[in-house]
């Protein structure tokens, strides 16, 4: 018996870890056993072994530029420090909606920084018609046909479809025709309805609507991210449930390119002000969530992406040893986490250096996880 096998035998998550090493699909109880186990290092070791098998020793990222076209929002989620409340005819001193020209000027900056992907999300602004998005996407593609447009959270798509009285199919079809290449997957938060009702408000779609929107996107040939916001008021059972619902969706209608666990950043949010959360999740939880994702999603969603903007670059490096194989992107100009006080700027050279420091091979990729070049 190897030392790893002996350690696994003594672990409270033994059954789940053995199944993972035998390439068996894990179930809800397995996920819970892993999340509740104190053997973090052992779980990370097994996740790292599965990661090597699933994705080799390369660590990828894309050169991306984040653009947030409006911060007006009717949803007012307690997890959010980015939005300004939308009220018809009333403007907020720091509220904004970019004009087409302002948006294109920002994209120009992003392209000049080397971005191959323009990542576009915003608040739920009911004044914007479908044409606003169509003109933006068309304008980008006309000027920079080489860039990939990864735009809108699935929650935004669900909202825009409702207020413009389009079906999800109709809306996606129009947006794709205008230049949309991929969705950003955001707004998933946590699917469990009890938790979801605490962290977001009704204009944001429920979990069935989110998953339906993803499935329609994938059927129409628009792939994208899958995400989960953790580290607020959820428990381990909600995390496991969320990951397994994504896996089920991927079985039904494949199109998720990656899974990105997003650590909740409480600065300036209502959840912090109300005392429902008192601070950030521990690094122990962050690493366990990443390892659990690798083990539960293996052979379904194989890219487990570490969002360094939320974790910080040092913890992101550690997370690469707990099942992560991707660092998302350079995220130039990111504002949503920036509103909570996280404002780190990282160049592509710095990202490559971070990867080399942990003994792995940095790779620039495109939006669709195709390798562009070794760095
Ligand atoms: S998380 Fe999104 S939907 Fe919720 S308030 Fe912020 S911008 Fe609006």
PDB file of N, CA and C in Angstrom, residues 14 23 26 29 65 75 96 99 107 118 120 156 174 181-182 204 207 222-223 252-253 255 269 300 311 327 368:
ATOM      1  N   UNK A  14     -12.682   8.884   2.885  1.00  0.00           N
ATOM      2  CA  UNK A  14     -11.976   7.789   2.198  1.00  0.00           C
ATOM      3  C   UNK A  14     -12.738   7.283   0.974  1.00  0.00           C
ATOM      4  N   UNK A  23     -11.671   7.020 -11.001  1.00  0.00           N
ATOM      5  CA  UNK A  23     -12.428   7.694 -12.077  1.00  0.00           C
ATOM      6  C   UNK A  23     -13.919   7.407 -12.022  1.00  0.00           C
ATOM      7  N   UNK A  26     -18.654  11.005  -8.584  1.00  0.00           N
ATOM      8  CA  UNK A  26     -18.995  11.199  -7.181  1.00  0.00           C
ATOM      9  C   UNK A  26     -20.440  11.694  -7.058  1.00  0.00           C
ATOM     10  N   UNK A  29     -23.431  12.758  -1.470  1.00  0.00           N
ATOM     11  CA  UNK A  29     -22.838  12.377  -0.180  1.00  0.00           C
ATOM     12  C   UNK A  29     -21.308  12.430  -0.252  1.00  0.00           C
ATOM     13  N   UNK A  65     -10.187  41.979 -21.452  1.00  0.00           N
ATOM     14  CA  UNK A  65     -10.461  43.339 -20.994  1.00  0.00           C
ATOM     15  C   UNK A  65     -11.905  43.366 -20.511  1.00  0.00           C
ATOM     16  N   UNK A  75     -31.952  45.332  -9.510  1.00  0.00           N
ATOM     17  CA  UNK A  75     -31.981  44.128  -8.658  1.00  0.00           C
ATOM     18  C   UNK A  75     -31.546  44.379  -7.206  1.00  0.00           C
ATOM     19  N   UNK A  96     -23.825  55.417 -14.111  1.00  0.00           N
ATOM     20  CA  UNK A  96     -23.461  55.682 -15.508  1.00  0.00           C
ATOM     21  C   UNK A  96     -24.007  54.606 -16.442  1.00  0.00           C
ATOM     22  N   UNK A  99     -22.267  55.349 -23.513  1.00  0.00           N
ATOM     23  CA  UNK A  99     -22.787  55.488 -24.879  1.00  0.00           C
ATOM     24  C   UNK A  99     -22.015  54.503 -25.757  1.00  0.00           C
ATOM     25  N   UNK A 107     -13.125  49.602 -25.522  1.00  0.00           N
ATOM     26  CA  UNK A 107     -12.673  48.386 -26.214  1.00  0.00           C
ATOM     27  C   UNK A 107     -11.347  48.673 -26.928  1.00  0.00           C
ATOM     28  N   UNK A 118     -13.061  40.453 -25.067  1.00  0.00           N
ATOM     29  CA  UNK A 118     -13.713  41.573 -24.385  1.00  0.00           C
ATOM     30  C   UNK A 118     -14.851  40.979 -23.555  1.00  0.00           C
ATOM     31  N   UNK A 120     -17.903  41.572 -21.240  1.00  0.00           N
ATOM     32  CA  UNK A 120     -18.840  42.688 -21.066  1.00  0.00           C
ATOM     33  C   UNK A 120     -19.997  42.281 -20.154  1.00  0.00           C
ATOM     34  N   UNK A 156     -28.336  38.357 -16.670  1.00  0.00           N
ATOM     35  CA  UNK A 156     -28.664  39.532 -17.494  1.00  0.00           C
ATOM     36  C   UNK A 156     -29.491  39.123 -18.711  1.00  0.00           C
ATOM     37  N   UNK A 174     -30.577  36.892 -31.888  1.00  0.00           N
ATOM     38  CA  UNK A 174     -30.257  38.257 -32.335  1.00  0.00           C
ATOM     39  C   UNK A 174     -28.844  38.655 -31.900  1.00  0.00           C
ATOM     40  N   UNK A 181     -20.089  35.889 -29.028  1.00  0.00           N
ATOM     41  CA  UNK A 181     -19.414  34.602 -29.221  1.00  0.00           C
ATOM     42  C   UNK A 181     -19.600  33.661 -28.045  1.00  0.00           C
ATOM     43  N   UNK A 182     -19.671  34.230 -26.823  1.00  0.00           N
ATOM     44  CA  UNK A 182     -19.731  33.377 -25.631  1.00  0.00           C
ATOM     45  C   UNK A 182     -20.437  34.143 -24.516  1.00  0.00           C
ATOM     46  N   UNK A 204     -33.617  39.230 -10.350  1.00  0.00           N
ATOM     47  CA  UNK A 204     -32.605  38.257 -10.794  1.00  0.00           C
ATOM     48  C   UNK A 204     -33.282  36.903 -10.923  1.00  0.00           C
ATOM     49  N   UNK A 207     -32.929  29.722 -10.051  1.00  0.00           N
ATOM     50  CA  UNK A 207     -31.941  28.756 -10.546  1.00  0.00           C
ATOM     51  C   UNK A 207     -32.427  28.027 -11.802  1.00  0.00           C
ATOM     52  N   UNK A 222     -23.569  28.876 -28.333  1.00  0.00           N
ATOM     53  CA  UNK A 222     -22.922  29.949 -27.560  1.00  0.00           C
ATOM     54  C   UNK A 222     -22.441  29.336 -26.242  1.00  0.00           C
ATOM     55  N   UNK A 223     -21.170  28.966 -26.173  1.00  0.00           N
ATOM     56  CA  UNK A 223     -20.674  28.360 -24.936  1.00  0.00           C
ATOM     57  C   UNK A 223     -20.315  29.438 -23.915  1.00  0.00           C
ATOM     58  N   UNK A 252     -26.790  17.311 -20.000  1.00  0.00           N
ATOM     59  CA  UNK A 252     -27.962  17.517 -20.878  1.00  0.00           C
ATOM     60  C   UNK A 252     -27.629  18.347 -22.100  1.00  0.00           C
ATOM     61  N   UNK A 253     -26.876  19.429 -21.864  1.00  0.00           N
ATOM     62  CA  UNK A 253     -26.646  20.396 -22.943  1.00  0.00           C
ATOM     63  C   UNK A 253     -25.239  20.979 -22.807  1.00  0.00           C
ATOM     64  N   UNK A 255     -21.691  22.773 -22.924  1.00  0.00           N
ATOM     65  CA  UNK A 255     -21.338  24.102 -23.425  1.00  0.00           C
ATOM     66  C   UNK A 255     -20.603  24.911 -22.371  1.00  0.00           C
ATOM     67  N   UNK A 269     -20.731  45.858   0.851  1.00  0.00           N
ATOM     68  CA  UNK A 269     -21.993  45.195   0.466  1.00  0.00           C
ATOM     69  C   UNK A 269     -23.001  45.259   1.615  1.00  0.00           C
ATOM     70  N   UNK A 300     -16.394  16.165 -16.722  1.00  0.00           N
ATOM     71  CA  UNK A 300     -17.624  16.859 -17.114  1.00  0.00           C
ATOM     72  C   UNK A 300     -17.257  18.304 -17.489  1.00  0.00           C
ATOM     73  N   UNK A 311      -9.166  35.967  -5.164  1.00  0.00           N
ATOM     74  CA  UNK A 311      -8.342  35.266  -4.169  1.00  0.00           C
ATOM     75  C   UNK A 311      -7.067  36.024  -3.812  1.00  0.00           C
ATOM     76  N   UNK A 327      -6.099  30.325 -14.855  1.00  0.00           N
ATOM     77  CA  UNK A 327      -6.157  31.551 -14.037  1.00  0.00           C
ATOM     78  C   UNK A 327      -7.117  32.591 -14.612  1.00  0.00           C
ATOM     79  N   UNK A 368     -12.025  30.030 -25.866  1.00  0.00           N
ATOM     80  CA  UNK A 368     -12.563  28.669 -25.946  1.00  0.00           C
ATOM     81  C   UNK A 368     -11.564  27.622 -25.442  1.00  0.00           C
TER      82      UNK A 368
END
